[in-house]
Amino acid sequence: MGPGEGCAMRDARVALAQIEPKLGDLEANLDLHASAVRDARRAGAGLVVFPELSMTGYLLRDQVPEVALRPGSRELARLARLSRGIDVVAGFVEETPRHLYHNAVAYLSEGRVVHVHRKVYVPTYGLFEEGRDFASGDTLRSFDTRFGRAGVLVCEDCWHPSCAWILAQQGMDVLIVASSGPTRGARPGVGITSVAVWRDLLRATARFQTCFAVYVNRVGYEDGLNFGGGSLAVDPFGRVVASVPALEPALGIATLEAEVLRRARLSYPLLRDENLDLVHREVERIRRLRYDLPGAGKEGGTAAGRGGRDR
Amino acid sequence: MKREPRRPGRAGSAEPDLSLDRDLTTRILTGFIRSEVLRTGRSRVVLGLSGGIDSAVAAYLAAKALGPQGVIAALLPYRTSSPDSLRDAERVIGALGIVGERIDITPVVDGFAAAAGRVGRLRLGNVMARVRMTVLYDRSEHHHALVLGTSNKTEILLGYGTLWGDLASAINPLGDLYKTQVRELAAHLRVPASIRRKPPSADLWPSQADETDLGFSYDRVDRLLALLVDSRLSPDACVAAGFEPELVARVGRLVVRSQFKRRLPVIAKVSTRTVGWDFRYPRDWKS
């Protein structure tokens, strides 16, 4: 039995908690989470998703170690307690026992930490400085939830299609993307440019991986950076099933129907047809060439050019 | 949603994009003012209202963000200031119902000039700008408010402003908008036409005009800056896009030479953790 084959997806009612975290203030943000969880419960949601670094705010810089949480910390325990009767996805700074700091997202259920994703691609270009403050994560794992198999990515991870692809190959039904995405102005006919870009990105990702995709972005300002919100949920056909208006804090509710996933995978059996072995062979060949590893040889042309299949 | 027709770009051509969604831009900027003021525990701003378009737009945005009672507009004329400027500034105060204050800076500036000896026109202009800054910061303390900046992106990039003078502020909603974009927003916000239509001027001496000082029009230089700065085109590519080589070279020099006006003073590093280098906290630290 392959990964995720043990449980089929079930209908899920998901709350998109588009909040405005308070920079560097764990206590205030815990209260903010508690209040949104209450609202989500009232709206009948079984899962509530918060943005990237929802417990701390984004522009932390040297505050990273001050707001970092270790497994078993009081704040993480309080956050976990919120997940009774409703699953909670929240962003925080994780400190490992070796004192590495990660931009992390936890999936919490019934008071327990089910999964932690450490942001793999910490952007360090343009206005981003995350590589100065965070270690990169080095795993991408899907995991089982009561709604089916889920995968979590953080913001920039989603710009690398390999991340969603790797999660999908592990049976992911629902992709959760937590984000703190700054806006870069608004254009006529486009609206807030970053919101429009993310909508395209989510729709393409959901279609390519035939999964639901839930994107939650924060709002508010830090040092003049404006976070645009525009959270949305997309079905595996790339259709937007729920969206939250840009710029303001709000709670969106999306219903993800398992039957839609079944039909999408029937219409587009991309996951069935994916040739893992081909990808593995080609990636391995490229890796050997790129890093000049033993066995790289003089390969690089077409299979025909090398006289047929690899041996 | 309104869709503006776009000219199809020629292959290899570079079209500067200065278009704005006026509604959303207004929302982003008013949200910015509200958020950055309220998080400091204050609820008001003080700004110098010159009668020009930049400070008028800043006042309109601030009044939308904080309500008219949250905006204190200081009129800070010098004896040579144009009466039209004062009239236009008063028009803004009347239209918005914001709080107006008038403080004549003539005795301070002339007192300085008397003490300092001969000061040429340019240096006296700098003194005026810094006296206005001093007054604004003092009034902001009096009113428990923040100083609202009114410098636009064109001025900031070209260094067309006085360091620690008109370039000084606590928060600036216009600093990422080119002059032509400020004009567009002014029309959207219904800033009085007399303010929108007059030639831009710092009004530091009679009949001063920005575009004469600079030697090029804002329309032209904004399009060039959008290519150089925002689209990161090379100077050669800007010339290929139709800008005169002299203009491209001159604007490039102005931007580089004025870098000091866009930074805090440089500090000599002699410790393990130095402000500005490895003592890194956001301005909105713990707020």
Coordinates of C-alpha atoms in Angstrom, one line a residue:
Chain A
M1 CA 0.0 0.0 0.0
G2 CA 1.5 3.3 -1.0
P3 CA 1.5 6.5 1.1
G4 CA -1.9 7.9 1.9
E5 CA -3.8 4.9 0.5
G6 CA -5.1 4.1 3.9
C7 CA -7.7 6.9 4.0
A8 CA -9.7 8.6 1.3
M9 CA -10.3 12.3 1.5
R10 CA -13.5 13.4 3.3
D11 CA -15.3 16.7 2.9
A12 CA -13.6 19.4 4.8
R13 CA -14.9 22.8 5.9
V14 CA -11.8 25.0 6.2
A15 CA -11.5 28.5 7.8
L16 CA -9.0 30.8 6.2
A17 CA -7.8 33.0 9.1
Q18 CA -6.5 36.1 7.3
I19 CA -5.2 37.8 10.4
E20 CA -2.9 40.8 11.2
P21 CA -0.3 39.4 13.6
K22 CA 1.4 41.8 16.1
L23 CA 5.1 42.0 15.4
G24 CA 7.2 40.1 18.0
D25 CA 4.3 39.7 20.5
L26 CA 3.6 36.0 21.2
E27 CA 1.0 36.7 23.9
A28 CA -1.1 39.1 21.7
N29 CA -0.9 36.6 18.8
L30 CA -2.0 33.7 20.9
D31 CA -5.1 35.7 21.8
L32 CA -5.6 36.5 18.2
H33 CA -5.4 32.8 17.3
A34 CA -7.8 31.9 20.1
S35 CA -10.3 34.4 18.9
A36 CA -10.1 33.3 15.3
V37 CA -10.4 29.6 16.3
R38 CA -13.6 30.5 18.2
D39 CA -15.0 32.2 15.1
A40 CA -14.0 29.3 12.9
R41 CA -15.7 26.8 15.3
R42 CA -18.8 28.9 15.3
A43 CA -18.7 28.8 11.5
G44 CA -18.7 25.0 11.6
A45 CA -15.1 24.6 10.3
G46 CA -13.1 21.5 11.1
L47 CA -9.8 23.1 10.2
V48 CA -8.5 26.6 10.6
V49 CA -5.4 27.8 8.7
F50 CA -3.3 30.8 9.8
P51 CA -0.6 32.6 7.8
E52 CA 3.2 32.2 7.8
L53 CA 4.7 33.3 11.1
S54 CA 1.2 34.0 12.4
M55 CA 2.5 33.7 16.0
T56 CA 5.3 36.3 15.6
G57 CA 4.8 38.6 12.7
Y58 CA 7.2 38.6 9.7
L59 CA 9.9 41.3 9.9
L60 CA 11.6 39.9 12.9
R61 CA 15.3 40.1 12.0
D62 CA 17.3 40.0 15.3
Q63 CA 14.1 39.2 17.3
V64 CA 14.1 35.6 15.8
P65 CA 15.7 33.9 18.8
E66 CA 13.6 35.9 21.3
V67 CA 10.3 34.6 19.8
A68 CA 11.5 31.1 18.9
L69 CA 9.6 28.2 20.4
R70 CA 11.1 24.8 21.3
P71 CA 9.0 21.6 21.4
G72 CA 7.2 21.5 24.7
S73 CA 7.3 25.3 25.2
R74 CA 4.4 26.9 27.0
E75 CA 3.2 28.9 24.0
L76 CA 3.2 25.9 21.7
A77 CA 1.3 23.9 24.3
R78 CA -1.3 26.7 24.5
L79 CA -1.5 26.8 20.7
A80 CA -2.0 23.0 20.7
R81 CA -4.8 23.3 23.2
L82 CA -6.7 25.4 20.8
S83 CA -6.9 22.4 18.4
R84 CA -9.5 20.4 20.4
G85 CA -12.4 19.7 18.1
I86 CA -10.9 21.7 15.3
D87 CA -7.5 21.2 13.6
V88 CA -5.2 24.3 13.6
V89 CA -2.4 25.2 11.2
A90 CA -0.2 28.0 12.5
G91 CA 3.1 29.6 11.7
F92 CA 5.9 30.1 14.3
V93 CA 9.6 30.3 14.7
E94 CA 11.0 26.8 15.7
E95 CA 14.3 26.4 17.6
T96 CA 15.8 23.0 17.3
P97 CA 17.8 21.3 20.1
R98 CA 20.9 22.2 18.0
H99 CA 19.8 25.9 18.1
L100 CA 18.8 26.2 14.5
Y101 CA 15.9 28.6 13.8
H102 CA 13.3 27.6 11.3
N103 CA 10.4 29.5 9.7
A104 CA 7.9 26.7 10.5
V105 CA 4.3 25.8 10.3
A106 CA 2.6 23.3 12.6
Y107 CA -0.4 21.1 11.9
L108 CA -2.1 20.6 15.3
S109 CA -5.0 18.3 16.1
E110 CA -6.7 17.2 19.4
G111 CA -4.0 19.0 21.4
R112 CA -1.1 17.3 19.6
V113 CA 1.5 18.4 17.0
V114 CA 0.7 16.1 14.0
H115 CA 3.3 17.6 11.6
V116 CA 5.8 20.5 11.4
H117 CA 6.9 21.8 8.0
R118 CA 10.1 23.8 8.0
K119 CA 10.2 26.3 5.2
V120 CA 12.6 24.9 2.6
Y121 CA 13.2 28.0 0.4
V122 CA 13.9 30.9 2.7
P123 CA 14.1 33.8 0.2
T124 CA 17.1 36.1 0.4
Y125 CA 16.8 38.5 -2.5
G126 CA 15.0 41.8 -3.2
L127 CA 13.3 42.8 0.0
F128 CA 13.7 39.4 1.6
E129 CA 16.4 38.6 4.1
E130 CA 15.2 35.3 5.5
G131 CA 18.4 33.5 4.8
R132 CA 20.1 35.7 7.4
D133 CA 17.8 34.6 10.1
F134 CA 16.5 31.1 9.3
A135 CA 17.9 27.7 8.5
S136 CA 16.3 26.0 5.5
G137 CA 14.2 23.0 6.1
D138 CA 15.2 19.8 4.3
T139 CA 12.2 17.6 4.2
L140 CA 8.9 17.6 2.3
R141 CA 6.4 15.1 3.8
S142 CA 2.7 14.6 3.3
F143 CA 0.8 13.4 6.3
D144 CA -2.6 12.0 7.3
T145 CA -5.4 14.1 8.8
R146 CA -9.0 13.4 9.5
F147 CA -9.9 15.0 6.2
G148 CA -7.4 13.0 4.1
R149 CA -3.8 13.5 3.3
A150 CA -2.4 17.0 3.6
G151 CA 0.8 18.8 2.7
V152 CA 2.1 22.1 4.0
L153 CA 4.3 24.7 2.2
V154 CA 5.3 28.1 3.3
C155 CA 5.1 31.0 0.8
E156 CA 8.3 30.8 -1.3
D157 CA 8.2 27.0 -1.3
C158 CA 5.2 27.2 -3.5
W159 CA 7.2 29.1 -6.2
H160 CA 9.3 25.9 -6.6
P161 CA 6.9 23.5 -8.4
S162 CA 9.0 20.6 -7.2
C163 CA 7.8 21.1 -3.6
A164 CA 4.1 20.7 -4.4
W165 CA 5.0 17.9 -6.8
I166 CA 6.9 15.9 -4.1
L167 CA 4.0 16.3 -1.7
A168 CA 1.5 15.2 -4.3
Q169 CA 3.6 12.1 -5.1
Q170 CA 3.1 11.2 -1.4
G171 CA -0.7 11.2 -1.8
M172 CA -1.5 14.7 -0.9
D173 CA -5.2 15.6 -1.3
V174 CA -5.1 19.1 0.3
L175 CA -2.2 21.5 -0.1
I176 CA -2.0 24.2 2.6
V177 CA 0.2 27.2 1.8
A178 CA 0.8 29.7 4.7
S179 CA 2.1 33.0 3.5
S180 CA 3.3 36.5 4.6
G181 CA 3.4 38.0 1.1
P182 CA 4.0 41.7 0.7
T183 CA 2.2 43.7 -1.9
R184 CA 3.9 45.7 -4.6
G185 CA 1.2 48.2 -5.5
A186 CA -2.0 47.9 -7.5
R187 CA -2.5 48.3 -11.2
P188 CA -5.6 49.1 -13.2
G189 CA -7.3 45.9 -14.4
V190 CA -5.1 43.7 -12.2
G191 CA -5.8 44.9 -8.7
I192 CA -3.1 44.3 -6.1
T193 CA -0.5 42.7 -8.2
S194 CA 0.8 40.1 -5.7
V195 CA -2.8 38.9 -5.0
A196 CA -3.4 38.3 -8.7
V197 CA 0.0 36.5 -9.1
W198 CA -0.8 34.2 -6.1
R199 CA -4.2 33.4 -7.5
D200 CA -2.6 32.2 -10.8
L201 CA 0.0 30.3 -8.9
L202 CA -2.5 28.5 -6.7
R203 CA -4.8 27.6 -9.6
A204 CA -1.9 26.2 -11.6
T205 CA -0.5 24.3 -8.7
A206 CA -3.9 22.7 -7.8
R207 CA -4.4 21.7 -11.4
F208 CA -0.9 20.3 -11.9
Q209 CA -1.0 18.3 -8.7
T210 CA -4.8 17.5 -8.9
C211 CA -5.3 18.5 -5.3
F212 CA -7.2 21.2 -3.3
A213 CA -5.0 24.1 -2.5
V214 CA -5.7 26.4 0.5
Y215 CA -3.7 29.7 0.6
V216 CA -3.7 31.9 3.6
N217 CA -1.9 35.2 3.5
R218 CA -1.7 37.8 6.3
V219 CA -2.6 41.5 6.2
G220 CA -1.3 44.5 7.9
Y221 CA 1.9 46.6 7.8
E222 CA 5.4 46.3 9.1
D223 CA 7.9 49.1 8.5
G224 CA 5.8 50.2 5.5
L225 CA 5.6 46.7 4.0
N226 CA 2.0 45.9 3.3
F227 CA 0.8 42.4 3.4
G228 CA -2.1 41.9 1.0
G229 CA -4.2 39.0 2.2
G230 CA -6.3 37.7 -0.7
S231 CA -6.4 34.2 0.8
L232 CA -8.2 31.7 -1.3
A233 CA -9.1 28.0 -1.7
V234 CA -8.9 26.3 -5.1
D235 CA -10.3 23.0 -6.2
P236 CA -8.3 20.4 -8.3
F237 CA -9.9 21.8 -11.5
G238 CA -8.3 25.2 -10.7
R239 CA -11.6 26.8 -9.7
V240 CA -11.6 29.2 -6.8
V241 CA -14.0 27.8 -4.2
A242 CA -13.6 30.6 -1.6
S243 CA -11.7 33.8 -1.5
V244 CA -11.1 36.5 1.2
P245 CA -11.0 40.2 0.2
A246 CA -7.6 41.8 0.1
L247 CA -6.1 44.1 2.7
E248 CA -8.5 43.6 5.6
P249 CA -8.5 40.9 8.4
A250 CA -11.3 38.4 7.7
L251 CA -12.2 34.8 8.2
G252 CA -13.1 33.0 4.9
I253 CA -14.9 29.6 4.8
A254 CA -14.2 27.0 2.1
T255 CA -15.9 23.7 1.6
L256 CA -13.6 21.2 0.0
E257 CA -15.7 18.3 -1.5
A258 CA -14.1 14.9 -1.7
E259 CA -16.3 14.1 -4.7
V260 CA -14.7 16.9 -6.7
L261 CA -11.3 15.5 -6.0
R262 CA -12.5 12.0 -7.3
R263 CA -13.9 13.6 -10.5
A264 CA -10.8 15.7 -11.1
R265 CA -8.5 12.7 -10.8
L266 CA -10.8 10.7 -13.1
S267 CA -10.7 13.5 -15.7
Y268 CA -7.0 14.2 -15.3
P269 CA -5.2 11.0 -14.2
L270 CA -1.9 12.9 -13.9
L271 CA -0.9 11.3 -10.6
R272 CA -1.6 7.8 -12.0
D273 CA 0.5 8.5 -15.1
E274 CA 3.4 10.3 -13.4
N275 CA 6.6 8.4 -14.2
L276 CA 8.6 8.5 -11.0
D277 CA 11.3 6.3 -12.3
L278 CA 11.9 8.6 -15.3
V279 CA 12.0 11.6 -13.0
H280 CA 14.4 9.9 -10.6
R281 CA 16.7 8.8 -13.4
E282 CA 16.8 12.2 -15.1
V283 CA 17.2 14.1 -11.8
E284 CA 20.0 11.8 -10.8
R285 CA 21.8 12.2 -14.2
I286 CA 21.4 16.1 -13.9
R287 CA 22.7 16.0 -10.3
R288 CA 25.8 14.1 -11.3
L289 CA 26.5 16.5 -14.1
R290 CA 25.8 19.6 -12.1
Y291 CA 28.0 18.6 -9.2
D292 CA 30.6 16.7 -11.3
L293 CA 30.0 13.5 -9.4
P294 CA 31.4 10.1 -10.4
G295 CA 29.4 8.5 -13.2
A296 CA 28.6 11.9 -14.8
G297 CA 30.7 10.8 -17.7
K298 CA 30.1 12.5 -21.0
E299 CA 26.3 12.1 -20.8
G300 CA 24.0 15.0 -21.3
G301 CA 22.7 14.4 -24.8
T302 CA 19.5 12.6 -25.7
A303 CA 19.1 8.9 -25.0
A304 CA 19.4 8.3 -28.7
G305 CA 22.6 10.2 -28.9
R306 CA 24.1 8.1 -26.2
G307 CA 23.1 4.9 -28.1
G308 CA 19.8 4.1 -26.4
R309 CA 18.6 3.6 -22.8
D310 CA 20.7 4.0 -19.7
R311 CA 22.2 0.7 -18.5
Chain B
M1 CA -13.1 45.9 -13.1
K2 CA -11.9 48.7 -15.4
R3 CA -9.3 47.6 -17.9
E4 CA -7.1 50.2 -19.4
P5 CA -6.1 49.6 -23.0
R6 CA -2.4 48.9 -23.4
R7 CA -0.4 49.6 -26.4
P8 CA 1.1 46.3 -27.6
G9 CA 4.8 46.4 -26.8
R10 CA 7.2 46.2 -29.7
A11 CA 9.7 43.3 -29.4
G12 CA 12.6 44.5 -27.4
S13 CA 10.9 47.8 -26.5
A14 CA 10.7 49.0 -22.9
E15 CA 7.5 50.7 -21.8
P16 CA 7.6 52.3 -18.3
D17 CA 4.5 51.3 -16.3
L18 CA 3.4 54.1 -14.1
S19 CA -0.2 53.0 -14.0
L20 CA -2.0 52.9 -10.6
D21 CA -5.2 51.4 -9.4
R22 CA -6.2 54.6 -7.6
D23 CA -8.7 53.1 -5.3
L24 CA -6.5 50.3 -4.0
T25 CA -3.5 52.5 -3.8
T26 CA -5.5 54.9 -1.7
R27 CA -6.6 52.0 0.5
I28 CA -3.0 50.8 0.9
L29 CA -1.7 54.3 1.8
T30 CA -4.5 55.2 4.2
G31 CA -4.1 51.8 5.9
F32 CA -0.3 52.5 6.1
I33 CA -0.9 55.8 7.8
R34 CA -3.4 54.4 10.3
S35 CA -1.3 51.4 11.1
E36 CA 2.0 53.2 11.5
V37 CA 0.5 56.0 13.6
L38 CA -1.7 53.9 15.9
R39 CA 1.0 51.3 16.7
T40 CA 3.1 54.1 18.3
G41 CA 0.3 54.9 20.7
R42 CA -0.4 58.2 18.9
S43 CA -3.4 59.0 16.8
R44 CA -2.5 62.2 15.0
V45 CA -0.1 63.5 12.4
V46 CA 1.4 66.9 11.8
L47 CA 2.4 67.9 8.3
G48 CA 3.7 71.0 6.7
L49 CA 1.1 72.2 4.2
S50 CA 2.9 74.2 1.5
G51 CA 0.1 74.7 -1.0
G52 CA 1.7 72.3 -3.3
I53 CA 0.4 69.0 -4.6
D54 CA 2.5 66.6 -2.6
S55 CA 1.5 67.9 0.9
A56 CA -2.1 68.3 -0.3
V57 CA -2.3 64.7 -1.3
A58 CA -0.6 63.7 2.0
A59 CA -3.2 65.7 3.9
Y60 CA -6.1 64.2 2.0
L61 CA -4.8 60.7 2.7
A62 CA -4.2 61.4 6.3
A63 CA -7.7 62.9 6.8
K64 CA -9.2 59.7 5.2
A65 CA -7.0 57.6 7.5
L66 CA -7.3 59.3 10.8
G67 CA -10.3 61.6 10.4
P68 CA -10.0 65.4 10.1
Q69 CA -9.2 65.9 13.8
G70 CA -6.3 63.6 13.4
V71 CA -4.5 65.9 11.0
I72 CA -2.7 69.1 12.0
A73 CA -1.6 71.1 9.0
A74 CA 1.1 73.6 9.7
L75 CA 1.4 76.6 7.4
L76 CA 5.0 77.8 7.7
P77 CA 5.4 80.8 5.4
Y78 CA 8.6 82.9 5.0
R79 CA 8.3 86.5 4.0
T80 CA 9.0 85.7 0.4
S81 CA 6.5 82.8 0.2
S82 CA 3.9 83.1 -2.5
P83 CA 0.5 84.3 -1.2
D84 CA -1.0 81.9 -3.7
S85 CA 0.7 79.0 -1.8
L86 CA -0.9 80.1 1.5
R87 CA -4.3 80.5 -0.2
D88 CA -4.1 77.0 -1.7
A89 CA -3.0 75.6 1.7
E90 CA -6.0 77.2 3.4
R91 CA -8.2 75.8 0.7
V92 CA -7.1 72.3 1.7
I93 CA -7.7 73.0 5.4
G94 CA -11.2 74.3 4.6
A95 CA -12.1 71.4 2.3
L96 CA -11.0 68.7 4.7
G97 CA -11.9 70.4 8.0
I98 CA -8.5 69.5 9.4
V99 CA -6.7 71.5 12.1
G100 CA -4.7 74.5 10.7
E101 CA -1.9 76.3 12.4
R102 CA 0.2 79.2 11.0
I103 CA 3.7 79.9 12.2
D104 CA 5.7 82.5 10.4
I105 CA 9.3 81.3 10.1
T106 CA 10.6 84.7 9.0
P107 CA 12.0 85.8 12.4
V108 CA 13.8 82.5 12.9
V109 CA 15.3 82.3 9.4
D110 CA 16.2 86.0 9.3
G111 CA 17.6 85.7 12.9
F112 CA 19.8 82.9 11.7
A113 CA 20.9 84.8 8.7
A114 CA 21.8 87.8 10.9
A115 CA 23.8 85.6 13.2
A116 CA 25.5 83.5 10.5
G117 CA 26.5 86.2 8.1
R118 CA 26.2 86.0 4.4
V119 CA 24.1 83.0 3.3
G120 CA 23.4 82.5 -0.4
R121 CA 20.1 81.6 -1.9
L122 CA 20.5 77.9 -1.9
R123 CA 21.8 77.7 1.7
L124 CA 19.0 80.0 2.9
G125 CA 16.6 77.6 1.2
N126 CA 18.2 74.7 3.2
V127 CA 17.9 76.7 6.4
M128 CA 14.2 77.4 5.7
A129 CA 13.6 73.7 5.1
R130 CA 15.3 72.8 8.3
V131 CA 13.5 75.5 10.3
R132 CA 10.2 74.1 9.1
M133 CA 11.4 70.6 10.1
T134 CA 12.3 71.9 13.6
V135 CA 8.8 73.5 13.9
L136 CA 7.1 70.3 12.7
Y137 CA 8.9 68.1 15.1
D138 CA 8.2 70.5 18.0
R139 CA 4.5 70.7 17.0
S140 CA 4.3 66.9 16.8
E141 CA 5.5 66.7 20.4
H142 CA 3.0 69.3 21.5
H143 CA 0.2 67.5 19.8
H144 CA 1.4 64.0 20.6
A145 CA 1.5 63.3 16.9
L146 CA 3.9 61.9 14.2
V147 CA 5.4 64.1 11.5
L148 CA 4.0 63.0 8.2
G149 CA 6.4 63.1 5.3
T150 CA 5.5 64.5 1.9
S151 CA 8.5 63.7 -0.3
N152 CA 7.7 61.7 -3.4
K153 CA 9.8 59.0 -5.1
T154 CA 11.1 61.3 -7.8
E155 CA 12.5 63.8 -5.3
I156 CA 13.9 61.1 -3.1
L157 CA 15.7 59.3 -6.0
L158 CA 17.1 62.5 -7.5
G159 CA 18.0 63.9 -4.1
Y160 CA 15.9 67.0 -4.8
G161 CA 15.3 67.9 -1.2
T162 CA 17.0 69.1 1.9
L163 CA 18.6 66.4 4.1
W164 CA 17.1 66.7 7.6
G165 CA 14.8 69.3 6.2
D166 CA 11.8 68.5 4.0
L167 CA 13.2 64.9 3.6
A168 CA 12.7 64.3 7.3
S169 CA 9.6 62.7 8.7
A170 CA 8.4 59.8 10.9
I171 CA 6.4 58.1 8.2
N172 CA 6.0 58.9 4.5
P173 CA 3.0 57.7 2.5
L174 CA 4.2 59.2 -0.8
G175 CA 7.8 58.0 -0.9
D176 CA 7.1 55.2 -3.4
L177 CA 5.0 57.2 -5.8
Y178 CA 6.6 59.2 -8.6
K179 CA 5.5 62.8 -9.0
T180 CA 3.2 61.9 -12.0
Q181 CA 1.6 59.2 -9.9
V182 CA 1.0 61.7 -7.0
R183 CA -0.7 63.9 -9.6
E184 CA -2.9 61.0 -10.6
L185 CA -3.8 60.3 -7.0
A186 CA -4.5 64.0 -6.5
A187 CA -7.2 64.0 -9.2
H188 CA -8.7 60.8 -7.7
L189 CA -8.8 62.4 -4.2
R190 CA -10.3 65.6 -5.6
V191 CA -7.5 67.9 -4.6
P192 CA -8.5 71.4 -5.7
A193 CA -7.7 72.1 -9.4
S194 CA -5.7 75.2 -8.6
I195 CA -3.2 73.0 -6.7
R196 CA -3.1 70.3 -9.3
R197 CA -2.5 72.6 -12.2
K198 CA 0.1 75.0 -11.0
P199 CA 3.8 74.3 -11.9
P200 CA 5.5 72.4 -9.1
S201 CA 7.8 74.6 -6.9
A202 CA 9.6 74.3 -3.6
D203 CA 8.7 78.1 -3.1
L204 CA 12.1 78.7 -1.5
W205 CA 12.6 81.9 -3.5
P206 CA 10.2 83.9 -5.7
S207 CA 9.3 82.3 -9.1
Q208 CA 11.3 79.1 -8.3
A209 CA 10.1 76.2 -10.4
D210 CA 11.2 72.5 -9.9
E211 CA 11.3 71.7 -13.6
T212 CA 13.5 74.8 -14.4
D213 CA 15.8 73.9 -11.5
L214 CA 16.1 70.3 -12.6
G215 CA 16.2 71.0 -16.4
F216 CA 13.7 68.3 -17.3
S217 CA 10.0 67.6 -16.8
Y218 CA 8.6 65.2 -14.2
D219 CA 6.7 63.4 -17.0
R220 CA 10.0 62.6 -18.7
V221 CA 12.2 61.8 -15.7
D222 CA 9.5 59.6 -14.1
R223 CA 9.3 57.4 -17.1
L224 CA 13.1 57.2 -17.2
L225 CA 13.3 56.4 -13.5
A226 CA 10.6 53.8 -13.8
L227 CA 12.8 52.0 -16.4
L228 CA 16.1 52.5 -14.5
V229 CA 15.0 51.8 -11.0
D230 CA 11.9 49.7 -11.1
S231 CA 12.5 47.7 -14.3
R232 CA 16.3 47.7 -13.8
L233 CA 17.0 48.5 -17.4
S234 CA 20.6 49.4 -18.2
P235 CA 21.3 53.0 -19.2
D236 CA 22.0 51.8 -22.8
A237 CA 18.6 50.1 -22.9
C238 CA 17.0 53.4 -21.7
V239 CA 18.8 55.2 -24.6
A240 CA 17.5 52.6 -27.0
A241 CA 14.0 53.1 -25.6
G242 CA 14.2 56.8 -26.7
F243 CA 15.8 58.8 -23.9
E244 CA 18.5 61.2 -24.7
P245 CA 22.0 59.9 -23.6
E246 CA 22.7 63.1 -21.8
L247 CA 19.5 62.9 -19.8
V248 CA 20.2 59.2 -18.9
A249 CA 23.7 60.0 -17.8
R250 CA 22.7 63.1 -15.8
V251 CA 19.8 61.3 -14.0
G252 CA 22.1 58.3 -13.3
R253 CA 24.6 60.7 -11.7
L254 CA 22.0 62.5 -9.6
V255 CA 20.7 59.2 -8.2
V256 CA 24.2 58.0 -7.2
R257 CA 25.3 61.3 -5.8
S258 CA 22.3 61.7 -3.6
Q259 CA 22.5 58.3 -2.0
F260 CA 23.7 59.9 1.3
K261 CA 20.3 61.6 1.6
R262 CA 18.6 58.3 1.6
R263 CA 20.6 56.7 4.5
L264 CA 21.3 57.4 8.1
P265 CA 24.8 58.5 8.9
V266 CA 27.4 55.7 8.4
I267 CA 28.9 54.4 11.6
A268 CA 32.5 53.2 12.0
K269 CA 32.4 49.6 13.1
V270 CA 34.6 48.8 16.1
S271 CA 32.4 46.4 18.0
T272 CA 30.8 43.0 17.5
R273 CA 27.3 44.4 17.0
T274 CA 26.9 47.7 15.3
V275 CA 23.8 49.8 14.7
G276 CA 22.9 49.5 11.0
W277 CA 25.0 46.4 10.4
D278 CA 24.4 43.6 12.8
F279 CA 22.0 45.2 15.3
R280 CA 19.0 44.6 13.1
Y281 CA 15.6 45.4 14.3
P282 CA 12.6 46.8 12.4
R283 CA 11.5 50.3 13.0
D284 CA 8.2 48.8 14.2
W285 CA 10.1 46.8 16.9
K286 CA 7.6 45.6 19.5
S287 CA 4.8 47.8 18.3

